[in-house]
Coordinates of C-alpha atoms in Angstrom, one line a residue:
Chain Q
M14 CA 0.4 -0.2 -0.3
K15 CA 1.4 3.4 -1.1
I16 CA 0.6 6.6 0.8
D17 CA 1.6 10.2 1.3
A18 CA 1.7 12.6 4.4
Q19 CA -1.5 14.2 3.4
I20 CA -3.4 11.0 2.7
L21 CA -1.8 10.1 6.4
F22 CA -3.0 13.1 7.7
E23 CA -6.8 12.5 6.3
A24 CA -6.8 9.2 7.7
L25 CA -6.0 10.5 11.1
G26 CA -9.3 12.5 10.6
D27 CA -11.2 9.3 11.4
L28 CA -10.0 8.7 14.9
D29 CA -13.0 7.3 16.8
E30 CA -14.7 9.7 18.6
A31 CA -13.7 8.6 22.3
L32 CA -10.0 9.3 21.8
L33 CA -10.8 12.8 20.4
E34 CA -12.8 13.5 22.7
E35 CA -10.6 12.4 25.5
A36 CA -7.9 14.6 23.9
H37 CA -10.1 17.6 23.9
D38 CA -11.4 17.2 27.5
T39 CA -8.2 17.0 28.7
D40 CA -7.3 20.2 28.3
D41 CA -4.8 21.2 31.3
Q42 CA -2.0 19.7 33.5
E43 CA -4.2 18.4 36.0
K44 CA -6.6 16.6 34.1
L45 CA -3.7 14.6 32.3
K46 CA -2.8 13.8 35.1
L47 CA -6.3 12.1 36.0
L48 CA -6.2 10.7 32.6
K49 CA -2.8 9.0 33.4
K50 CA -4.0 7.5 37.2
E51 CA -7.5 6.5 35.4
T52 CA -5.9 4.6 32.5
K53 CA -3.3 2.4 34.4
K54 CA -4.9 -0.9 33.4
I55 CA -4.0 -4.0 32.3
I56 CA -5.5 -5.0 29.6
F57 CA -5.8 -8.9 28.5
V58 CA -6.6 -9.3 24.6
F59 CA -7.3 -12.7 25.1
T60 CA -6.7 -14.9 21.9
P61 CA -9.4 -17.4 20.9
Y62 CA -6.2 -19.5 21.4
F63 CA -5.6 -18.5 25.1
K64 CA -9.4 -18.0 25.7
R65 CA -10.0 -21.0 27.6
I66 CA -6.8 -21.7 29.6
T67 CA -6.7 -18.3 30.9
A68 CA -10.9 -18.6 31.5
V69 CA -10.0 -21.6 33.5
C70 CA -7.3 -19.9 35.2
V71 CA -9.2 -16.7 36.3
S72 CA -11.7 -19.3 37.7
V73 CA -9.6 -21.1 40.0
A74 CA -8.0 -17.9 41.4
I75 CA -11.3 -16.8 41.7
I76 CA -12.0 -20.1 43.7
I77 CA -9.3 -19.6 45.8
A78 CA -9.1 -15.9 46.7
S79 CA -13.0 -17.1 47.8
V80 CA -12.4 -19.5 50.3
I81 CA -9.0 -17.6 51.6
T82 CA -11.2 -14.4 52.0
A83 CA -14.3 -16.4 53.3
S84 CA -11.1 -18.0 56.0
L85 CA -10.9 -14.2 56.5
V86 CA -14.1 -12.8 57.1
D87 CA -14.2 -15.5 59.2
D88 CA -11.8 -14.8 62.0
I89 CA -12.6 -10.7 61.3
N90 CA -16.3 -11.8 62.2
F91 CA -15.5 -13.8 65.2
K92 CA -13.4 -10.7 67.0
V93 CA -16.5 -8.6 65.9
V94 CA -19.0 -10.4 67.0
N95 CA -17.2 -11.0 70.5
N96 CA -16.7 -7.2 70.6
H97 CA -20.6 -6.7 69.9
T98 CA -21.6 -9.2 72.5
S99 CA -19.0 -7.0 75.5
N100 CA -21.1 -3.7 74.8
K101 CA -24.0 -4.5 74.5
T102 CA -25.8 -3.1 78.0
S103 CA -24.5 0.1 76.7
S104 CA -26.5 -0.4 73.6
N105 CA -29.9 -1.4 74.9
E106 CA -30.9 1.4 76.1
Q107 CA -30.3 4.1 73.2
P108 CA -33.9 4.7 71.7
S109 CA -34.4 3.2 68.2
K110 CA -34.1 5.8 65.4
E111 CA -36.6 6.5 63.0
E112 CA -36.2 4.4 60.2
S113 CA -36.6 7.0 57.8
D114 CA -33.3 9.1 60.1
N115 CA -31.2 6.0 59.9
V116 CA -29.1 6.2 56.7
F117 CA -27.5 2.4 57.9
E118 CA -31.0 0.8 58.4
D119 CA -30.8 -2.8 57.4
V120 CA -33.8 -3.5 56.1
T121 CA -32.9 -6.7 54.8
T122 CA -31.8 -8.7 58.1
S123 CA -34.8 -9.3 60.5
E124 CA -37.0 -9.5 57.5
N125 CA -35.0 -12.0 55.9
S126 CA -34.1 -14.3 59.0
E127 CA -36.4 -17.4 57.6
N128 CA -35.0 -16.9 54.3
N129 CA -31.6 -17.8 54.7
G130 CA -32.5 -21.3 53.2
S131 CA -30.0 -21.6 51.1
N132 CA -26.6 -21.3 51.4
A133 CA -25.1 -18.7 53.5
S134 CA -21.9 -18.9 52.6
S135 CA -20.4 -16.6 55.8
S136 CA -20.7 -17.1 59.0
S137 CA -21.8 -13.6 59.4
E138 CA -24.7 -14.3 57.4
A139 CA -26.0 -16.9 59.5
Q140 CA -25.7 -15.3 63.1
S141 CA -27.3 -12.0 61.6
S142 CA -30.0 -14.4 60.6
S143 CA -30.4 -15.6 64.5
S144 CA -32.5 -14.0 67.1
P145 CA -31.5 -10.2 66.5
S146 CA -33.5 -9.2 69.8
S147 CA -30.7 -11.4 72.3
N148 CA -28.1 -10.0 74.4
N149 CA -25.8 -12.4 73.4
N150 CA -26.6 -12.6 69.8
S151 CA -23.7 -13.2 67.6
A152 CA -24.7 -11.1 64.7
P153 CA -22.0 -8.9 63.7
S154 CA -24.7 -7.1 61.9
S155 CA -27.1 -6.2 64.4
K156 CA -28.6 -3.1 66.0
P157 CA -29.0 -2.5 69.3
S158 CA -31.9 -4.7 69.9
S159 CA -34.4 -1.9 70.8
S160 CA -34.6 -0.5 67.4
V161 CA -34.6 -4.5 65.6
T162 CA -38.4 -3.9 65.0
Q163 CA -37.3 -1.7 62.0
G164 CA -35.7 -4.5 60.3
G165 CA -32.3 -4.8 62.2
S166 CA -28.8 -2.8 61.9
S167 CA -26.4 -2.6 58.9
S168 CA -23.6 -0.1 59.3
S169 CA -20.7 -0.1 57.4
S170 CA -19.9 -2.8 54.7
S171 CA -17.6 -4.9 57.0
S172 CA -20.8 -4.4 59.0
S173 CA -19.9 -4.7 62.8
S174 CA -22.8 -2.5 64.5
P175 CA -20.8 0.7 65.4
S176 CA -20.4 1.1 69.2
D177 CA -19.1 4.2 71.1
N178 CA -16.2 1.2 72.7
T179 CA -15.1 0.2 69.9
S180 CA -11.3 0.5 69.5
S181 CA -10.0 2.0 66.7
D182 CA -8.6 -1.1 65.2
E183 CA -12.1 -2.5 65.0
D184 CA -13.2 0.9 63.6
D185 CA -11.1 0.5 60.8
E186 CA -12.1 -3.2 59.7
K187 CA -16.1 -1.6 60.3
T188 CA -15.3 1.5 58.1
T189 CA -12.9 0.1 55.1
I190 CA -14.5 0.1 52.1
K191 CA -13.0 -3.0 50.4
S192 CA -15.1 -2.9 46.6
L193 CA -16.6 -1.0 44.3
D194 CA -20.0 -2.6 45.1
E195 CA -19.8 -1.1 48.1
V196 CA -18.4 1.9 47.0
N197 CA -21.8 2.5 44.5
F198 CA -24.0 1.5 47.8
Y199 CA -22.8 4.2 49.7
A200 CA -22.4 6.9 47.2
A201 CA -26.1 6.9 46.5
K202 CA -26.6 6.5 49.9
K203 CA -24.6 9.8 51.0
I204 CA -25.8 11.9 48.2
L205 CA -29.8 10.7 48.8
A206 CA -29.0 11.3 52.4
E207 CA -27.6 14.5 52.1
N208 CA -30.3 15.6 50.0
L209 CA -28.2 17.3 47.4
T210 CA -29.2 20.0 45.1
V211 CA -30.9 18.1 42.0
M212 CA -30.9 19.2 38.9
S213 CA -34.0 19.4 36.9
S214 CA -34.7 17.1 34.2
N215 CA -38.1 16.0 32.1
N216 CA -36.6 12.8 31.4
P217 CA -35.0 10.2 34.0
L218 CA -32.7 8.5 32.0
S219 CA -31.7 11.1 30.0
T220 CA -28.0 11.3 31.7
V221 CA -27.5 7.9 32.0
Q222 CA -24.1 7.5 29.7
T223 CA -23.3 5.0 27.9
V224 CA -19.9 2.7 28.2
T225 CA -19.2 0.4 26.1
L226 CA -16.3 -2.5 27.3
D227 CA -14.8 -4.4 24.4
Q228 CA -15.6 -8.0 23.8
D229 CA -13.0 -10.3 25.5
K230 CA -11.3 -7.9 27.6
I231 CA -10.8 -7.8 31.2
Y232 CA -10.6 -4.2 32.6
Y233 CA -8.6 -3.3 36.0
Y234 CA -9.4 -0.1 37.0
E235 CA -6.9 1.1 39.3
I236 CA -8.9 2.0 42.6
D237 CA -7.2 4.3 45.2
R238 CA -8.7 6.1 48.0
D239 CA -8.3 9.3 46.2
T240 CA -9.8 8.4 43.0
K241 CA -12.7 10.5 42.5
I242 CA -16.0 9.0 41.6
T243 CA -18.5 11.4 39.4
I244 CA -22.0 10.8 40.6
S245 CA -24.4 11.6 37.8
M246 CA -27.6 9.6 38.5
V247 CA -28.5 8.1 42.1
T248 CA -31.9 6.2 42.6
Y249 CA -32.5 3.6 45.4
F250 CA -35.4 1.5 46.2
T251 CA -35.8 -2.0 47.8
I252 CA -36.8 -5.7 46.2
T253 CA -38.1 -9.3 47.7
L254 CA -36.9 -12.3 46.0
S255 CA -38.5 -15.2 46.3
E256 CA -37.0 -17.7 44.1
P257 CA -34.0 -19.5 46.4
N258 CA -32.3 -21.1 43.2
G259 CA -32.0 -17.4 41.5
F260 CA -29.0 -16.2 40.5
L261 CA -29.1 -12.5 42.3
A262 CA -30.2 -15.0 45.8
Q263 CA -27.3 -17.1 45.4
K264 CA -25.2 -14.3 45.3
L265 CA -26.2 -12.7 47.7
G266 CA -27.0 -15.8 50.4
G267 CA -30.5 -15.9 50.3
T268 CA -34.2 -14.3 49.6
G269 CA -36.1 -11.9 51.0
V270 CA -35.8 -8.1 51.1
V271 CA -33.0 -6.6 49.3
E272 CA -31.6 -3.1 48.8
V273 CA -31.2 -1.3 45.4
V274 CA -28.8 1.2 44.2
I275 CA -28.3 2.3 41.0
T276 CA -25.9 5.1 39.9
S277 CA -24.5 6.6 36.8
N278 CA -20.9 7.4 37.2
S279 CA -18.1 8.0 35.9
L280 CA -16.6 4.6 36.1
D281 CA -19.8 3.3 34.5
N282 CA -23.6 2.8 34.8
M283 CA -24.0 0.3 38.1
I284 CA -26.9 -1.4 39.8
T285 CA -25.7 -2.6 43.3
F286 CA -27.7 -5.2 45.8
K287 CA -27.4 -5.8 49.2
R288 CA -28.5 -8.4 51.5
G289 CA -27.0 -7.6 54.9
E290 CA -23.4 -8.4 54.2
H291 CA -23.4 -9.3 50.8
Y292 CA -23.2 -7.3 48.0
Y293 CA -23.6 -8.2 44.0
S294 CA -23.0 -5.7 41.1
C295 CA -23.4 -5.5 37.5
L296 CA -23.0 -3.0 35.1
W297 CA -25.1 -1.4 32.1
N298 CA -26.0 -3.2 29.2
F299 CA -28.4 -0.6 27.3
T300 CA -31.2 1.5 27.7
S301 CA -34.6 1.6 26.3
Y302 CA -37.1 4.1 25.8
G303 CA -41.1 2.5 26.3
T304 CA -43.2 2.9 23.2
G305 CA -46.3 2.1 25.1
G306 CA -48.7 1.2 28.0
N307 CA -47.1 3.3 31.5
V308 CA -43.6 2.0 31.4
F309 CA -41.4 5.2 30.3
G310 CA -38.3 3.2 29.5
S311 CA -35.6 0.5 31.3
I312 CA -32.3 0.0 32.1
A313 CA -30.8 -2.9 31.5
F314 CA -27.7 -4.8 33.4
S315 CA -25.9 -7.8 32.5
T316 CA -24.3 -10.4 34.9
H317 CA -21.9 -10.7 32.0
K318 CA -20.1 -7.1 33.6
Y319 CA -19.8 -7.4 37.3
I320 CA -17.4 -6.2 40.0
E321 CA -14.8 -7.6 41.8
G322 CA -12.9 -6.1 44.2
F323 CA -12.1 -2.9 42.6
N324 CA -12.4 -4.3 39.3
L325 CA -14.9 -4.0 37.0
V326 CA -14.7 -7.4 35.2
E327 CA -16.6 -9.0 32.0
N328 CA -16.5 -13.1 31.7
L329 CA -18.2 -13.9 28.7
E330 CA -18.0 -17.8 30.4
Q331 CA -20.3 -17.3 32.9
E332 CA -24.1 -17.7 33.0
N333 CA -25.4 -14.3 31.2
Y334 CA -28.3 -12.5 32.8
Q335 CA -30.2 -9.4 33.0
F336 CA -31.8 -7.2 34.9
F337 CA -34.2 -5.1 33.7
V338 CA -35.4 -2.1 35.8
Y339 CA -38.7 -0.3 34.4
F340 CA -39.2 3.1 35.4
E341 CA -42.3 4.8 35.2
G342 CA -41.4 9.0 36.1
S343 CA -40.3 8.4 39.4
N344 CA -41.3 5.4 40.4
I345 CA -39.7 1.8 39.5
A346 CA -42.6 -0.1 37.8
R347 CA -41.2 -3.0 37.8
V348 CA -37.9 -5.3 37.9
V349 CA -37.1 -8.8 36.1
C350 CA -34.7 -10.5 35.3
E351 CA -34.4 -13.2 32.4
R352 CA -31.2 -15.9 31.4
Y353 CA -29.5 -15.3 27.7
G354 CA -27.8 -17.9 26.3
Q355 CA -28.1 -21.0 28.2
S356 CA -31.1 -24.0 28.8
D357 CA -33.0 -24.4 31.6
T358 CA -31.4 -27.8 31.5
D359 CA -27.8 -26.6 31.7
A360 CA -28.0 -23.4 33.6
Q361 CA -26.8 -23.7 37.4
Y362 CA -29.5 -21.1 38.3
S363 CA -32.8 -19.9 37.9
P364 CA -33.9 -16.3 36.7
D365 CA -35.0 -14.6 39.8
S366 CA -38.2 -13.6 41.0
I367 CA -38.5 -10.3 41.8
K368 CA -40.8 -8.2 43.6
V369 CA -40.9 -4.0 43.9
N370 CA -41.4 -3.3 47.7
D371 CA -41.7 0.6 47.1
E372 CA -44.6 2.6 45.0
K373 CA -41.9 5.5 44.8
C374 CA -38.2 5.8 44.5
T375 CA -36.2 8.8 44.7
I376 CA -34.2 9.7 41.1
K377 CA -31.5 12.2 41.6
F378 CA -29.8 14.1 39.0
L379 CA -26.9 15.7 39.8
R380 CA -23.0 16.2 39.8
E381 CA -21.7 15.1 42.9
V382 CA -17.7 13.5 43.4
V383 CA -17.0 11.0 45.8
T384 CA -13.6 9.6 47.3
I385 CA -13.3 6.5 49.5
D386 CA -12.3 8.3 52.3
Q387 CA -15.3 11.1 52.0
L388 CA -17.6 7.6 52.3
E389 CA -15.7 6.0 55.3
A390 CA -16.4 9.2 56.8
F391 CA -20.0 9.3 55.8
I392 CA -20.1 6.2 57.2
V393 CA -18.4 6.6 60.5
N394 CA -20.3 9.8 61.1
N395 CA -23.5 8.6 60.6
A396 CA -22.8 5.5 62.8
F397 CA -22.0 8.1 65.4
K398 CA -24.9 10.4 64.7
K399 CA -27.1 7.2 65.4
N400 CA -25.8 6.8 68.8
Q401 CA -25.6 10.0 70.1
A402 CA -29.6 10.0 69.4
Chain F
M9 CA -25.1 24.7 27.3
E10 CA -25.0 20.5 27.3
D11 CA -24.1 18.9 24.5
V12 CA -27.1 16.7 25.0
K13 CA -29.4 19.8 24.9
I14 CA -27.5 20.9 21.4
I15 CA -28.3 17.6 19.6
E16 CA -32.0 17.4 20.9
M17 CA -32.5 21.0 19.6
L18 CA -31.1 20.0 16.3
F19 CA -33.1 16.9 15.9
D20 CA -35.9 19.1 16.9
R21 CA -34.6 21.3 13.8
Q22 CA -34.5 24.6 15.9
E23 CA -32.8 27.0 13.8
K24 CA -31.3 29.4 17.0
V25 CA -28.9 26.1 18.0
L26 CA -26.8 27.0 15.4
E27 CA -26.1 30.1 17.2
L28 CA -25.8 28.3 20.1
I29 CA -23.3 25.8 18.2
S30 CA -20.8 28.8 17.4
S31 CA -20.8 30.4 20.5
K32 CA -20.0 27.3 22.1
F33 CA -17.2 25.6 19.7
K34 CA -16.0 28.8 17.1
N35 CA -12.9 29.2 18.6
L36 CA -12.6 25.1 18.3
Y37 CA -13.4 25.3 14.7
K38 CA -11.9 28.6 13.7
S39 CA -8.4 27.1 15.0
V40 CA -8.4 23.8 12.8
I41 CA -9.6 25.8 9.4
E42 CA -6.9 28.7 10.3
Q43 CA -4.3 25.8 10.4
I44 CA -5.2 24.6 7.1
L45 CA -6.0 27.4 4.8
D46 CA -4.5 30.7 5.3
D47 CA -7.2 33.1 3.5
K48 CA -9.4 34.7 5.4
Q49 CA -12.5 34.2 3.4
D50 CA -11.9 30.8 2.9
V51 CA -11.9 30.2 6.7
L52 CA -15.0 31.9 6.6
E53 CA -16.8 30.3 4.1
C54 CA -15.6 27.0 5.7
E55 CA -16.8 28.1 9.0
N56 CA -20.4 28.6 7.6
D57 CA -19.6 25.3 5.3
V58 CA -19.1 23.6 9.2
L59 CA -22.5 24.8 10.4
L60 CA -24.2 23.7 7.8
A61 CA -22.9 20.2 8.1
V62 CA -23.4 20.3 11.4
W63 CA -27.3 21.0 10.4
N64 CA -26.9 18.4 7.4
S65 CA -25.8 15.5 8.9
I66 CA -27.5 16.1 12.7
P67 CA -29.7 14.0 12.3
P68 CA -29.5 11.3 11.6
N69 CA -26.1 11.2 13.4
R70 CA -25.7 11.6 17.3
P71 CA -22.3 12.1 18.3
N72 CA -21.3 11.2 21.7
S73 CA -18.4 14.1 21.7
L74 CA -19.8 17.1 19.5
A75 CA -16.5 19.2 19.9
A76 CA -14.9 16.3 18.2
Y77 CA -17.6 16.0 15.6
I78 CA -17.5 19.1 14.9
C79 CA -13.4 19.4 14.6
K80 CA -13.8 16.5 12.2
L81 CA -16.1 18.2 10.0
A82 CA -14.0 21.5 9.9
R83 CA -10.8 19.4 9.3
N84 CA -12.8 17.1 6.3
I85 CA -14.0 20.7 4.9
S86 CA -10.8 22.5 5.2
I87 CA -8.3 19.9 3.3
N88 CA -11.1 19.9 0.5
K89 CA -10.8 23.5 0.5
Y90 CA -7.2 23.4 0.0
K91 CA -7.0 20.6 -2.4
Y92 CA -9.8 22.5 -4.5
N93 CA -7.3 25.9 -4.0
K94 CA -4.4 23.8 -4.5
R95 CA -2.3 26.5 -2.3
A96 CA 0.8 25.8 -0.9
K97 CA 0.7 27.0 2.5
R98 CA 4.9 27.2 3.2
N99 CA 5.7 27.6 6.9
S100 CA 2.4 26.8 8.1
G101 CA 1.6 24.9 10.9
Y102 CA -0.7 22.4 8.5
A103 CA 2.8 22.2 6.4
V104 CA 5.0 21.3 9.3
V105 CA 2.3 19.0 10.5
L106 CA 2.9 17.1 6.9
D107 CA 6.9 17.2 6.7
E108 CA 6.1 15.6 10.5
L109 CA 4.1 12.9 9.0
G110 CA 6.0 12.3 6.3
E111 CA 8.6 10.9 8.5
C112 CA 6.4 8.3 9.6
I113 CA 6.1 6.8 6.0
P114 CA 8.4 4.6 4.8
D115 CA 10.6 4.9 2.1
K116 CA 10.0 1.7 0.4
S117 CA 8.9 0.9 -3.5
S118 CA 5.7 -0.5 -3.4
K119 CA 3.7 -2.2 -6.4
N120 CA 0.3 -0.9 -5.1
D121 CA -1.3 2.5 -5.1
Y122 CA -4.1 3.7 -2.2
N123 CA -6.9 3.7 -4.0
D124 CA -9.0 0.8 -2.6
I125 CA -11.6 1.0 0.0
A126 CA -10.5 -1.8 1.7
E127 CA -7.4 0.0 1.8
Q128 CA -8.7 3.3 3.6
K129 CA -10.7 1.1 5.8
E130 CA -7.2 -0.9 6.4
I131 CA -4.9 2.4 7.4
K132 CA -7.5 4.0 9.4
T133 CA -7.9 1.1 11.8
I134 CA -4.2 0.8 11.8
L135 CA -4.2 4.0 13.1
N136 CA -6.6 3.5 15.4
D137 CA -4.8 0.5 16.9
F138 CA -2.1 2.7 16.7
V139 CA -2.8 6.0 18.9
K140 CA -5.2 3.3 21.0
G141 CA -2.0 2.0 22.2
L142 CA 0.2 4.8 23.0
D143 CA 0.3 5.6 26.6
A144 CA -2.1 8.2 27.7
E145 CA 0.1 11.1 28.3
T146 CA 1.5 11.0 24.5
R147 CA -1.8 9.8 23.3
V148 CA -3.5 13.4 24.2
I149 CA -0.2 14.9 22.7
F150 CA -0.6 13.4 19.8
I151 CA -4.1 14.1 18.9
R152 CA -3.8 17.7 20.0
R153 CA -1.2 17.8 17.7
Y154 CA -2.1 15.6 14.7
F155 CA -5.9 15.9 14.8
Y156 CA -6.7 19.2 16.2
L157 CA -3.1 20.9 14.9
E158 CA -2.3 22.4 18.0
S159 CA 1.1 23.9 17.7
V160 CA 4.4 22.6 20.1
S161 CA 4.4 25.3 21.9
S162 CA 0.8 25.5 23.0
I163 CA 0.5 21.6 23.7
A164 CA 3.8 22.2 25.7
K165 CA 2.3 25.3 27.7
R166 CA -1.3 23.6 28.1
Y167 CA 0.5 20.6 30.3
K168 CA 3.2 22.7 31.5
I169 CA 6.0 20.6 30.3
S170 CA 9.1 21.8 28.1
E171 CA 8.3 22.2 24.4
N172 CA 11.8 19.9 24.2
A173 CA 9.8 17.1 25.7
A174 CA 6.3 17.6 24.0
A175 CA 9.1 17.5 20.9
V176 CA 10.8 13.4 21.9
K177 CA 6.7 12.3 22.9
L178 CA 5.8 12.9 19.3
Y179 CA 8.9 12.0 17.8
R180 CA 9.0 8.8 19.4
A181 CA 5.7 8.5 18.3
R182 CA 6.3 9.4 14.8
N183 CA 9.0 6.3 15.1
K184 CA 7.0 3.7 16.9
L185 CA 4.4 4.6 13.8
H186 CA 6.9 4.8 11.4
K187 CA 8.1 1.3 12.2
L188 CA 4.5 -0.1 12.2
L189 CA 3.6 1.4 8.8
E190 CA 6.7 -0.3 8.0
E191 CA 5.6 -3.6 9.2
E192 CA 2.0 -3.0 8.1
G193 CA 3.7 -2.5 4.2
I194 CA 2.4 0.8 3.9
V195 CA 4.9 3.0 2.1
I196 CA 5.1 6.3 0.5

């Protein structure tokens, strides 16, 4: 092929818009520094030849990591349980807070106490399902017993109940954010709790960002404590799962009430499900706009793209479920789980049976920047306020 | 005004949107045009052509980045005008850019000429992959230099690096591109 400089120059005019936008938007030194930080990523491009081998290795590594993590979590929970038990005498006299004032209300714990039939994968989950009103309760995520009727407690993601008498080391364990699931969840809770200024919009879905992950690549984002994540849309609601073998139920350690947040942020559009100690997040697949009836539109999230620690992962080898969240104005009309690409006989899980609990949800559009440090401070501050009440 | 709202106005065919586009992006696309064309009348014509091209192409297009999209239009319109006028702008920014890019192309004989659509697509793919493979800083500087036609001194000032550092980064990027084009059998 023969070309000249003119042709090369013209061909450069056809660079991808995303590249041009990136260069245009990075118009000063600070933004360039931020870009360099954000794009420190390891991209593995899988050739067809190595794809299966690498998928097997990744799966084995995940299993080993899960086993190690589970044993570590058991150790941590044991310490927390003991500490929580020793502080029960002071906590019993605390008045219960109004449910609406407590952003760390775990609406799932007591209501799910009968729904932990299927593999409670961690001892903490089993403990939180046992009698929450007992002073000797070994439930690291339980509130003081006087407020149990509202549904138990959940504080931070590493979740023991916050207490005035805990040591600083145990405070660190309680409030340390360990995954992007927790970042997403507590960022949403913080924003909604602080009742920040809302950008008006007639179209609740108009500011949803679109991000495409390239096929066959796994992206590792280096998120550190200073990484600024910009949130542009946030919503919160709760659902009830009823299928024990459902994909989500299995990920979350059981059925029952689950808290849900959806955010549009600078990493991706994410949905995070939280049930007690368990989190599961998956990423945006597409947005559609309703054409008839009362349904305004929907956002679909795919389990092929999920969060693992601080990584956003695309793994086409696993079963694919999609969660369709249908909006109707400021309400969540319904949430539907569907399975793709696998027959019933081959599938390991079932599609989840989901009921939306709330008639209304709050959808906010804004531009709020959060960091992990801020979220952990928010968790600690709110726990502290709760204890003061 | 946000790009999304501007695009919505284009879809609604509200004519006042052209004023908004001009006030928001004029400096950007004018600087691109002025790097390619030296005649003021030609520059003015191209500015108007850019607005017309935006009006005619959105819808159906719905670009993710309006700034990048408008710059692409401005670039292509200016190049066409340049070819039409057959003017050489010596010692201009554009001529210097062409000289620099000329270094990227290996100097070997080849039987084929660049007039095949498949070959055009191939070089676009090669260039996209090449640019994506650059580290973030070099990528941004490379695109600002060879797409937005920003001068080396302006780039250095923008990112608070020395002119020499910016020039070296570009030089190394061009060398990489040279090697890549050589491997792909693309020659002058």
